[in-house]
PDB file of C-alpha atoms and ligand atoms in Angstrom:
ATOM      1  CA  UNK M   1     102.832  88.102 153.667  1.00  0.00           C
ATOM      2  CA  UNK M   2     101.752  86.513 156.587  1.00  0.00           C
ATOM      3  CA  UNK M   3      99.207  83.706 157.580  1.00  0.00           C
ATOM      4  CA  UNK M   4      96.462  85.099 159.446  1.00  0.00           C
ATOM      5  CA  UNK M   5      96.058  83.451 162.812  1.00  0.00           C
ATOM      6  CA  UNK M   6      94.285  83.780 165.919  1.00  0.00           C
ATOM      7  CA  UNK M   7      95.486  87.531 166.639  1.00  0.00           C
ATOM      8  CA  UNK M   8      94.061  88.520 163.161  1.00  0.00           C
ATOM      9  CA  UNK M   9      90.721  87.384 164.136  1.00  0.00           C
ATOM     10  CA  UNK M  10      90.248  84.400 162.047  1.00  0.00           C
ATOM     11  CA  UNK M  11      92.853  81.445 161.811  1.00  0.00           C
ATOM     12  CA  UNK M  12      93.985  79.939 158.278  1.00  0.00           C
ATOM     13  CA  UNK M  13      95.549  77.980 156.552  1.00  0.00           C
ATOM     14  CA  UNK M  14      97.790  78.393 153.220  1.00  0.00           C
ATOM     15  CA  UNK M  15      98.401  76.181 150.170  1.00  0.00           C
ATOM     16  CA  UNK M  16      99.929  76.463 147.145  1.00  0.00           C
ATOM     17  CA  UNK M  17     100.640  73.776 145.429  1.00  0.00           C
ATOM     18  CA  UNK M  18     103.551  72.211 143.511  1.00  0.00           C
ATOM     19  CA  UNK M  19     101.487  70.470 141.403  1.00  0.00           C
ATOM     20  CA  UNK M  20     104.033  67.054 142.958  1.00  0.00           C
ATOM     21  CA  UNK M  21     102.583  64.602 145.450  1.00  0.00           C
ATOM     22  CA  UNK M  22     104.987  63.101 147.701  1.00  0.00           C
ATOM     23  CA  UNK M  23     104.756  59.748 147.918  1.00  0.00           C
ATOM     24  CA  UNK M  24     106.573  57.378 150.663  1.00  0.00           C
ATOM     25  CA  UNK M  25     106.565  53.819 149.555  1.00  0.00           C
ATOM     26  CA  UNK M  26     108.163  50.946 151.774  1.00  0.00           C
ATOM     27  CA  UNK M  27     109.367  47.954 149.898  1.00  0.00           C
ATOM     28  CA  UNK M  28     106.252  46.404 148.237  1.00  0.00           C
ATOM     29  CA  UNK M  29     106.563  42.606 148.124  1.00  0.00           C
ATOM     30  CA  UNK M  30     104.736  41.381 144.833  1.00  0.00           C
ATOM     31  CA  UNK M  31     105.888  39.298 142.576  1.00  0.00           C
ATOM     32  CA  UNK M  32     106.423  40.152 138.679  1.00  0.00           C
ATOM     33  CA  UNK M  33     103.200  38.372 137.622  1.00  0.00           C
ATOM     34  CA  UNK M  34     100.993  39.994 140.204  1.00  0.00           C
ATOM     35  CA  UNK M  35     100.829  42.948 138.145  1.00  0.00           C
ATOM     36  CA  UNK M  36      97.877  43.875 138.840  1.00  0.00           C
ATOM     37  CA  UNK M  37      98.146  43.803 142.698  1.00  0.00           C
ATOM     38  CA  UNK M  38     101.184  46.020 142.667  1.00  0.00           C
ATOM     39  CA  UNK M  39      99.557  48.918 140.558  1.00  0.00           C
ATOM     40  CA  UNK M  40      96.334  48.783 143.120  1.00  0.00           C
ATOM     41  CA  UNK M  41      99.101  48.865 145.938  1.00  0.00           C
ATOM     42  CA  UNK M  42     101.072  51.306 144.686  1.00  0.00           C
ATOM     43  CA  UNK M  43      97.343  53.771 143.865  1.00  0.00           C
ATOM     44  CA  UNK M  44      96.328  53.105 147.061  1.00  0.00           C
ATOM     45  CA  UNK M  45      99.717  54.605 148.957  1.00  0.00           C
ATOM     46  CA  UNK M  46      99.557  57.717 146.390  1.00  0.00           C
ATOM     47  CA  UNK M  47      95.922  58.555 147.217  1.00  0.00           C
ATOM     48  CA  UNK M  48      97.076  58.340 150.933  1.00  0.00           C
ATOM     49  CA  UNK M  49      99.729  60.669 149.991  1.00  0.00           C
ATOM     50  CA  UNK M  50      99.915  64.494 150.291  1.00  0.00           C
ATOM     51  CA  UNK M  51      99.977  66.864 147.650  1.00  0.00           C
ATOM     52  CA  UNK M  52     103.315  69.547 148.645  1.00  0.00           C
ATOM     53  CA  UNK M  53     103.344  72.741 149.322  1.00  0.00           C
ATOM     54  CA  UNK M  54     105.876  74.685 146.741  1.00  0.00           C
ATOM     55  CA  UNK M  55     109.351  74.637 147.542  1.00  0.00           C
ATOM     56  CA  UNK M  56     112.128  76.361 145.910  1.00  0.00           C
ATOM     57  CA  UNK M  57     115.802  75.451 147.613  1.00  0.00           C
ATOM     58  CA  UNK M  58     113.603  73.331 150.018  1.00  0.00           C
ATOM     59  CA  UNK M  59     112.218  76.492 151.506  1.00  0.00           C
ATOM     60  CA  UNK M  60     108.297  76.704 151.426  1.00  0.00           C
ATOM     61  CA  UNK M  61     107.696  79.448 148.409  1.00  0.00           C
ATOM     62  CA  UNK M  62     105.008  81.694 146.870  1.00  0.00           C
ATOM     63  CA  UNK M  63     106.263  81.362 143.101  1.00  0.00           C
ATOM     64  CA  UNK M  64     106.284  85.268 142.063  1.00  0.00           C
ATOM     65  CA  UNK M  65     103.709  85.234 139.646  1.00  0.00           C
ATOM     66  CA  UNK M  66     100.909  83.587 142.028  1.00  0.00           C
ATOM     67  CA  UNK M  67     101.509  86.674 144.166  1.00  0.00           C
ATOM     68  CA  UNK M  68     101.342  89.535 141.001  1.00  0.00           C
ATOM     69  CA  UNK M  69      98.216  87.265 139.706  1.00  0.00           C
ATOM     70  CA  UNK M  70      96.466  87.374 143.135  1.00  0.00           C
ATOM     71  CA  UNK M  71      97.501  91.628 143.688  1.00  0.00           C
ATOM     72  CA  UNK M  72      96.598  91.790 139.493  1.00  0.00           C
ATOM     73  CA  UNK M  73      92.966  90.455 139.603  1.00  0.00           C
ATOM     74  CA  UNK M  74      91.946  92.122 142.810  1.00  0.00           C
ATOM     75  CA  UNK M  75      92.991  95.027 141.105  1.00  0.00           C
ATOM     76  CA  UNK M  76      91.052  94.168 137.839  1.00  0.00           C
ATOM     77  CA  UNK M  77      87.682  93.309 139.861  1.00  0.00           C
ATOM     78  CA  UNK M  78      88.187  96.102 141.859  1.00  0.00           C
ATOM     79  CA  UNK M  79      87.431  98.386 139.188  1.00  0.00           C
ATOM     80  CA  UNK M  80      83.582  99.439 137.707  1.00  0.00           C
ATOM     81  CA  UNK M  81      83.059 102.136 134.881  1.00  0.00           C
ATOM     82  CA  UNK M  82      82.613 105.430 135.135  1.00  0.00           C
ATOM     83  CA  UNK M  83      80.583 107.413 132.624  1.00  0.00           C
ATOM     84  CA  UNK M  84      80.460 104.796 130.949  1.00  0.00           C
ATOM     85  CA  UNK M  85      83.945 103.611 130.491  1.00  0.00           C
ATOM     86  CA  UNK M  86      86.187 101.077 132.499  1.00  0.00           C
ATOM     87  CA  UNK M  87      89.838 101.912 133.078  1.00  0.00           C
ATOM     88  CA  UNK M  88      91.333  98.147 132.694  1.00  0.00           C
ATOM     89  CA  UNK M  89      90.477  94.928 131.317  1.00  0.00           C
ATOM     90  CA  UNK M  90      90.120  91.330 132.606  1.00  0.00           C
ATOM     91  CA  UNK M  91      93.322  89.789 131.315  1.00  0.00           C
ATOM     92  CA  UNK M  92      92.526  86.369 132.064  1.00  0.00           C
ATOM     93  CA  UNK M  93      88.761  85.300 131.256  1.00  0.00           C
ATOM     94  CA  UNK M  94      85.199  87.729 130.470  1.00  0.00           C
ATOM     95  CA  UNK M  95      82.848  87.278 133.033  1.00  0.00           C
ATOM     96  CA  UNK M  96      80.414  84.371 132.855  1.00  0.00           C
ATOM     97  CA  UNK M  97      77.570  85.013 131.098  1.00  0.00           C
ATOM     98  CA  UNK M  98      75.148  84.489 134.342  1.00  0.00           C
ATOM     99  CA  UNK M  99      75.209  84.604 137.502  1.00  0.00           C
ATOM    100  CA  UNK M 100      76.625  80.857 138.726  1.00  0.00           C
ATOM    101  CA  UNK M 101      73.552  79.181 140.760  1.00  0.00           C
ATOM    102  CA  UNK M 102      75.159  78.298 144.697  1.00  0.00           C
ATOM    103  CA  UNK M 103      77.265  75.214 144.144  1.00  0.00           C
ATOM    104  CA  UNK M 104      78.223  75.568 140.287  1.00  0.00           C
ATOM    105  CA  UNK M 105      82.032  76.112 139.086  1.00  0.00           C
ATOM    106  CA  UNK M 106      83.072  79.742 139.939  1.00  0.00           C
ATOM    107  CA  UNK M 107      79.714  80.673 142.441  1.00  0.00           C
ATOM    108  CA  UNK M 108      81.188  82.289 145.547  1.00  0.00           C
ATOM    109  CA  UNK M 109      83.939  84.372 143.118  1.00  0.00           C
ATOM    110  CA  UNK M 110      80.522  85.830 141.394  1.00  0.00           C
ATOM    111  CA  UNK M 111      79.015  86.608 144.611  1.00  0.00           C
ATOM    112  CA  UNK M 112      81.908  88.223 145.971  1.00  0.00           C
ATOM    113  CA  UNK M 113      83.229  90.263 143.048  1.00  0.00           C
ATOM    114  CA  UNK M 114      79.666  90.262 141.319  1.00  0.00           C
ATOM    115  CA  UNK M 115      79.754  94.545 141.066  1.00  0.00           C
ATOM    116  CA  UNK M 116      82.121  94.386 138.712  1.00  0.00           C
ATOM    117  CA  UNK M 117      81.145  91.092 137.258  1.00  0.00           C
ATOM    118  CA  UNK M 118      78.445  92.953 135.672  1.00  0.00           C
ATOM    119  CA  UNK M 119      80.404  94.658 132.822  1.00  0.00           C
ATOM    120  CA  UNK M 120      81.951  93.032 130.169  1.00  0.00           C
ATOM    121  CA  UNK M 121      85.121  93.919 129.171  1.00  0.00           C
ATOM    122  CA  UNK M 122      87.595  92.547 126.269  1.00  0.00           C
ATOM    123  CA  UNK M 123      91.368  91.660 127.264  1.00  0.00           C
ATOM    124  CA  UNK M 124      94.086  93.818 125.653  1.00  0.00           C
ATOM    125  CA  UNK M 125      95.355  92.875 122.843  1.00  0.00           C
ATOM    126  CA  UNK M 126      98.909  94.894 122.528  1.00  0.00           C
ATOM    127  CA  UNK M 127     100.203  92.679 120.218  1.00  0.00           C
ATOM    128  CA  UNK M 128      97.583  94.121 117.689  1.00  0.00           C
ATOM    129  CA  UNK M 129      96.566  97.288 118.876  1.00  0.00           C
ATOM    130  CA  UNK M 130      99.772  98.266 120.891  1.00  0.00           C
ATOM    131  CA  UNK M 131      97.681 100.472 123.590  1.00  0.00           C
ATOM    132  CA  UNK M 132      96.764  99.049 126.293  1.00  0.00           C
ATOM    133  CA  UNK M 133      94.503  99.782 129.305  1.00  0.00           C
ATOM    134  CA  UNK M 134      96.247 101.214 133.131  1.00  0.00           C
ATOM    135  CA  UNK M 135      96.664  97.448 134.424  1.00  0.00           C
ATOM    136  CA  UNK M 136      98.475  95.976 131.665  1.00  0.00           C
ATOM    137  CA  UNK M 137     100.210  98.839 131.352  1.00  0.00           C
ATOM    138  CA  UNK M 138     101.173  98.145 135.062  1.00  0.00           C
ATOM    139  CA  UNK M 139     101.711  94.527 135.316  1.00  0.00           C
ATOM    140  CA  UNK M 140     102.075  93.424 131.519  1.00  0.00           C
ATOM    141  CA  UNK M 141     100.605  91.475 128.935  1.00  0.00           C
ATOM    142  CA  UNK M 142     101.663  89.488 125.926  1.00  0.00           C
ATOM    143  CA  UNK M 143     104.541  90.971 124.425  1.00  0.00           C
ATOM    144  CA  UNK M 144     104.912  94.000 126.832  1.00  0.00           C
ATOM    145  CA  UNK M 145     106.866  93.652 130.044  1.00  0.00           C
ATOM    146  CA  UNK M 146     104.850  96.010 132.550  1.00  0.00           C
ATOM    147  CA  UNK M 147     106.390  98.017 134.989  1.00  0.00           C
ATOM    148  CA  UNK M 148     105.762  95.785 138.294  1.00  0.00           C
ATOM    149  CA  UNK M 149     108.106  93.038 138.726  1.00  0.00           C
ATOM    150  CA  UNK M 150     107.554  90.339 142.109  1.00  0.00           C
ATOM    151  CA  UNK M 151     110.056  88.129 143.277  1.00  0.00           C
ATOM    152  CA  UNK M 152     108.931  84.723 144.661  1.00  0.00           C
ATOM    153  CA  UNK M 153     107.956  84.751 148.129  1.00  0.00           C
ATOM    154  CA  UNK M 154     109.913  82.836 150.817  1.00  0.00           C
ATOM    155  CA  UNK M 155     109.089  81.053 154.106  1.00  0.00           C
ATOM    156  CA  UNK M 156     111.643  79.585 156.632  1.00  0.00           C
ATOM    157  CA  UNK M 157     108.710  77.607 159.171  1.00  0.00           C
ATOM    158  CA  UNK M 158     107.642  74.235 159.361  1.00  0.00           C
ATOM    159  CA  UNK M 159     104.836  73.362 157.420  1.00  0.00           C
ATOM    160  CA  UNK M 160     101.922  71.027 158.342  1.00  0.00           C
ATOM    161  CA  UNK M 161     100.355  67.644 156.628  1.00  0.00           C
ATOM    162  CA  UNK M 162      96.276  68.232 157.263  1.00  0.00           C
ATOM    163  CA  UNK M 163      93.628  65.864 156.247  1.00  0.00           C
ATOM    164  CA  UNK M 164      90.536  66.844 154.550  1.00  0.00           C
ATOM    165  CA  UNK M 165      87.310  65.184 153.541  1.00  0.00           C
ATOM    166  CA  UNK M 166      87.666  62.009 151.722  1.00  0.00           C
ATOM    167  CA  UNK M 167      91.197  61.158 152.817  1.00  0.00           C
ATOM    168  CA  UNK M 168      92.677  64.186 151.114  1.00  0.00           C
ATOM    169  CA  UNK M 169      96.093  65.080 152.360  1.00  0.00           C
ATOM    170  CA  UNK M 170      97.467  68.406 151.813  1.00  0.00           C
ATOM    171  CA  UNK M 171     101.211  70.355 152.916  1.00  0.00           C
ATOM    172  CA  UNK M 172      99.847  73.682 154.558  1.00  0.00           C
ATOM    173  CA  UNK M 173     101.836  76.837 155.779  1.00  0.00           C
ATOM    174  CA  UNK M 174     100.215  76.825 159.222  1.00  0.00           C
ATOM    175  CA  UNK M 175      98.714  80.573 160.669  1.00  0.00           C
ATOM    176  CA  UNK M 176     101.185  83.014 161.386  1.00  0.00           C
ATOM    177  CA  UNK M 177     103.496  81.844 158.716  1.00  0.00           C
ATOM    178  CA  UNK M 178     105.110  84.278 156.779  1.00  0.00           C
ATOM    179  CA  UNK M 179     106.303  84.475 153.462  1.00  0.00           C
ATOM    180  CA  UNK M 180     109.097  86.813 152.521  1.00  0.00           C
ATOM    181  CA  UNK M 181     109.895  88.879 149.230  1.00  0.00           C
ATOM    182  CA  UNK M 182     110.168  91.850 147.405  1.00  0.00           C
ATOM    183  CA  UNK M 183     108.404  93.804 144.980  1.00  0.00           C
ATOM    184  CA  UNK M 184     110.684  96.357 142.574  1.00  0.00           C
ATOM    185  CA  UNK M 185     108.858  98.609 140.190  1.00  0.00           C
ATOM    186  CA  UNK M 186     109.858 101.211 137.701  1.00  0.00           C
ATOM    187  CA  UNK M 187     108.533 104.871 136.734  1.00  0.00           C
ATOM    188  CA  UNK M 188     105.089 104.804 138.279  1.00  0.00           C
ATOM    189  CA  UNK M 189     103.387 107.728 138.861  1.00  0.00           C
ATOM    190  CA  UNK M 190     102.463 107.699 142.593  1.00  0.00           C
ATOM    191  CA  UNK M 191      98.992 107.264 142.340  1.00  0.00           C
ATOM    192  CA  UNK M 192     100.158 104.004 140.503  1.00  0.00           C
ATOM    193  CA  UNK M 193     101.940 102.415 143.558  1.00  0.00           C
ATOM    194  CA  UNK M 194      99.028 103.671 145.308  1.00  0.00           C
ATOM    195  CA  UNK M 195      96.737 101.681 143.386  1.00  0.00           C
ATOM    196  CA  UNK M 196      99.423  98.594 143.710  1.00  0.00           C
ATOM    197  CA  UNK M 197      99.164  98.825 147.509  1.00  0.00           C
ATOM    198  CA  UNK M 198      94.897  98.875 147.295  1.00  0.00           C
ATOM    199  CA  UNK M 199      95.609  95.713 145.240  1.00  0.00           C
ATOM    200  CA  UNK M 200      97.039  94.337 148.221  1.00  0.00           C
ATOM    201  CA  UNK M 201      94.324  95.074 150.519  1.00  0.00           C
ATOM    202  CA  UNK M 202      96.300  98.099 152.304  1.00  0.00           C
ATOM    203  CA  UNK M 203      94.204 100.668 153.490  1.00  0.00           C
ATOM    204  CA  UNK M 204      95.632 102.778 156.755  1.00  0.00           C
ATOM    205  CA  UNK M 205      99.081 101.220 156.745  1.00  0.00           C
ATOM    206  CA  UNK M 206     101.620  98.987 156.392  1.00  0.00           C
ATOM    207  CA  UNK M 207      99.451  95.745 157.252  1.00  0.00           C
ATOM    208  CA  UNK M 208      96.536  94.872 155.201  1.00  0.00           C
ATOM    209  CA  UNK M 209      93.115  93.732 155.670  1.00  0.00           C
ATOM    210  CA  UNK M 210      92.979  89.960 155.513  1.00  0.00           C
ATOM    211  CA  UNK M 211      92.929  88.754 151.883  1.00  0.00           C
ATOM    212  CA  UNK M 212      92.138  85.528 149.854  1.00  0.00           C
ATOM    213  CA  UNK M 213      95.095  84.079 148.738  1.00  0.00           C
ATOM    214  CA  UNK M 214      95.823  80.277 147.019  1.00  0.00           C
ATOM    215  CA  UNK M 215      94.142  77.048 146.579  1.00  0.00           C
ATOM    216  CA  UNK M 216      90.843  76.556 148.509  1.00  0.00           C
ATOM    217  CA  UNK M 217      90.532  80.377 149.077  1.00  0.00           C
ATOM    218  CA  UNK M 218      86.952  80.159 148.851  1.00  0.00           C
ATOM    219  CA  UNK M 219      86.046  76.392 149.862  1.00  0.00           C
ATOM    220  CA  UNK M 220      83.858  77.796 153.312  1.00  0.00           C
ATOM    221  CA  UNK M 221      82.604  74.142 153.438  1.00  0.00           C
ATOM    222  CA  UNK M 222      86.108  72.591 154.922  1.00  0.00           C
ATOM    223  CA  UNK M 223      86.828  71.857 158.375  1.00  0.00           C
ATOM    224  CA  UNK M 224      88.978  75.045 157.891  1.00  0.00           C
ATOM    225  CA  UNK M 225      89.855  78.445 156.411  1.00  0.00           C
ATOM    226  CA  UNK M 226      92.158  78.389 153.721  1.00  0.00           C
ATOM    227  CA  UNK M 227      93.808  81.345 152.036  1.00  0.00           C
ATOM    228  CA  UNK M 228      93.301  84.372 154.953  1.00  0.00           C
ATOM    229  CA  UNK M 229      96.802  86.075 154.477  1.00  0.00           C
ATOM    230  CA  UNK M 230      97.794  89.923 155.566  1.00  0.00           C
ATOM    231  CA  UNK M 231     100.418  91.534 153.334  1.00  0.00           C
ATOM    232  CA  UNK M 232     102.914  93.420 155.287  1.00  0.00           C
ATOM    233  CA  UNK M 233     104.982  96.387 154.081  1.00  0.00           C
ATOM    234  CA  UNK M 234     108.043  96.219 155.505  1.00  0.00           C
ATOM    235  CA  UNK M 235     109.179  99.640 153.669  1.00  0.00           C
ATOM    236  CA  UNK M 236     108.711 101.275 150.283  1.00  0.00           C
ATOM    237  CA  UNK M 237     112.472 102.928 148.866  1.00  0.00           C
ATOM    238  CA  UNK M 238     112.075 105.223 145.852  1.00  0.00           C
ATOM    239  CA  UNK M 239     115.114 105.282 144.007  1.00  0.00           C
ATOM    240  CA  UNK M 240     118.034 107.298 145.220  1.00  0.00           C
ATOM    241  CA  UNK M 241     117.707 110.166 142.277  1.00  0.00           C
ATOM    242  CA  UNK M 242     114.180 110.822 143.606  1.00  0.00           C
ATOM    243  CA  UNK M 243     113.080 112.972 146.937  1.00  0.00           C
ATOM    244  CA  UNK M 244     112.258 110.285 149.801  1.00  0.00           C
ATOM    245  CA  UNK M 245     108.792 109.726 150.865  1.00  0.00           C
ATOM    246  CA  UNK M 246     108.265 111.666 154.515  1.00  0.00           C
ATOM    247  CA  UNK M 247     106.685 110.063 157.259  1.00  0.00           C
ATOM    248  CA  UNK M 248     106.789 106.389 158.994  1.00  0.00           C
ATOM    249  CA  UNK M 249     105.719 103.486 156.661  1.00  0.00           C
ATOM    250  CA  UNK M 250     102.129 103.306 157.649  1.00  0.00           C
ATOM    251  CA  UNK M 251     101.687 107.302 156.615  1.00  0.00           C
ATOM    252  CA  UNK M 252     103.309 106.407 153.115  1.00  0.00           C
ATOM    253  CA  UNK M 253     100.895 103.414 152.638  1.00  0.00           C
ATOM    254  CA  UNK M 254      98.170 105.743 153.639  1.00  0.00           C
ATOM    255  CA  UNK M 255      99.478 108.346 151.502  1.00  0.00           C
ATOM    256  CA  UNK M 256      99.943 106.525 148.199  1.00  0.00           C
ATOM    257  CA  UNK M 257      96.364 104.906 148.752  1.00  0.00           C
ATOM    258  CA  UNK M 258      94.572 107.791 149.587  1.00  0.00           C
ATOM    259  CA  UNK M 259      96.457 109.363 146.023  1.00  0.00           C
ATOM    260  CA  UNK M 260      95.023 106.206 144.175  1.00  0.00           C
ATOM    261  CA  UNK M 261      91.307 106.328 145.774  1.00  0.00           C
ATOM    262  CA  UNK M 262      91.396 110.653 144.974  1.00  0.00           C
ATOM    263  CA  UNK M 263      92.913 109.653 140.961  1.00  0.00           C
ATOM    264  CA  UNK M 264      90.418 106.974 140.296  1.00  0.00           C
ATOM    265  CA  UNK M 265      87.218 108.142 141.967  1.00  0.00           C
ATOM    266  CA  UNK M 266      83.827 106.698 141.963  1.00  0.00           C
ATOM    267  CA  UNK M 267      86.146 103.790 139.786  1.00  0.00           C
ATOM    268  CA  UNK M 268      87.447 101.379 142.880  1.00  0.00           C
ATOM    269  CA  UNK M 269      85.461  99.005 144.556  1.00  0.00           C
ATOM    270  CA  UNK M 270      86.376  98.602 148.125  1.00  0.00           C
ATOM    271  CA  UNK M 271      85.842  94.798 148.687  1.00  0.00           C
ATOM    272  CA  UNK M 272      85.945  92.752 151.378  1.00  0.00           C
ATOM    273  CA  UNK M 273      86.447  89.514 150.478  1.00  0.00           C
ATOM    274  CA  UNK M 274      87.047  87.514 153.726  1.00  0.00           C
ATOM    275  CA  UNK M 275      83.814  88.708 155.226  1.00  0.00           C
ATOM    276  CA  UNK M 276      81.383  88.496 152.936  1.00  0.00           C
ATOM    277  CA  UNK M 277      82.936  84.666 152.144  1.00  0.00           C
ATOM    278  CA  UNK M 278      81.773  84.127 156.060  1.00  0.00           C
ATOM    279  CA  UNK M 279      78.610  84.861 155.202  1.00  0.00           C
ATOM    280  CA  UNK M 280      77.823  83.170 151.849  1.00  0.00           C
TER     281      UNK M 280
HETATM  282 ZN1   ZN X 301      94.308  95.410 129.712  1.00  0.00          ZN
END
């Protein structure tokens, strides 16, 4: 996965948080009964503080499950019915009940993904009714595994402090960063890995269109973009007990994606998210 920068026509920035601020304190001079003071002192430094970017083994990392969630629910808003029925559920949360008015929790996601917004749909419950719809199937839900498994994603750059409005301090991957990992799946029908590579935004080959990805994804309103990220396919390798896929990477990609768009037609929404962000 890779940072968009200036070469993919808009530059970006990346966060994912840790959910751990780091804090640098010098020795604070206050004595015992000055209480008081020393908590304001010490608030003061942690507000001036950044909040870190993810790191496993020190290296700047896209936990695993923040990349399946992000492929998962483009996937999931992707989809609208056909005659009258919709092939996968929303795992996570129904759609809100009206449209969000400009500035309320959750309004540029509705204006973005607001097609498929329209139709309610109830999560699987597999646990109870132990069938499931094509996308938990895929990815998994409580108590079943799926059949798509990611493995955290891992960058080896320097990463950047930026400031934002009111003195917030955040660890970025700067653009053109790129994240590294791999994604293993088992006994999917080739239209399925299709529809896992339209999840990432790939369309014509091995590098996608740019994607929201992260925290701040769809803050438009900051001094700058957050979340534009390309996934890249370095190369897709099938089991040895199975034929090979012909051609160069980019004609697989196209391949599998065309197979997905042909098995669930008139079903997939083809979304662009970055743009019409720009213009909300
Ligand atoms: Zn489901």
């Amino acid at each position: 996965m890779k940072v968009c920068s200036k070469e993919d026509g808009i530059e970006s920035y990346l966060h994912v948080g840790s959910g751990l601020f780091t804090i640098t304190l010098d020795k604070i001079k206050v004595k015992c009964d000055d209480l008081t003071k020393l908590i304001s002192k010490i608030s003061k430094e942690i507000a001036r503080d950044a909040s870190s970017f993810m790191r496993i083994k020190n290296l700047p990392t896209i936990p695993g499950s923040s990349v399946k969630g992000n492929i998962r629910s483009r996937i999931e808003l992707s989809f609208i019915p056909k005659d009258g029925k919709i092939r996968c559920c929303f795992i996570r949360s129904s759609p809100p009940r009206r449209e969000p008015k400009k500035g309320e929790h959750g309004w540029r996601h509705y204006r973005i993904w607001k097609e498929s917004l329209q139709f309610d749909r109830k999560s699987c419950d597999y646990m109870r009714e132990e069938k499931v719809c094509l996308v938990c199937n895929l990815f998994g839900t409580t108590g079943l595994q799926g059949l798509i498994f990611f493995d955290d994603f891992v960058g080896d750059f320097e990463t950047k402090i930026i400031h934002l409005p009111h003195g917030e301090k955040i660890e970025v991957a700067p653009p053109g960063s790129r994240f590294i990992g791999e994604v293993t799946f088992a006994n999917l029908k080739p239209e399925e890995l299709g529809l896992l590579l339209f999840g990432m935004g790939l369309r014509n080959g091995r590098i996608s269109k740019p994607v929201l990805f992260g925290k701040y994804k769809y803050r438009n309103d900051l001094p700058y973009n957050f979340g534009v990220v390309r996934y890249e396919i370095e190369k897709i390798e099938l089991s040895k007990s199975l034929p090979e896929l012909e051609g160069s990477t980019d004609e697989q990609v196209r391949r599998l994606v065309e197979l997905a768009l042909k098995s669930f037609d008139g079903e997939l929404l083809d979304v662009d998210e970055v743009k019409i962000l720009e213009r909300l």
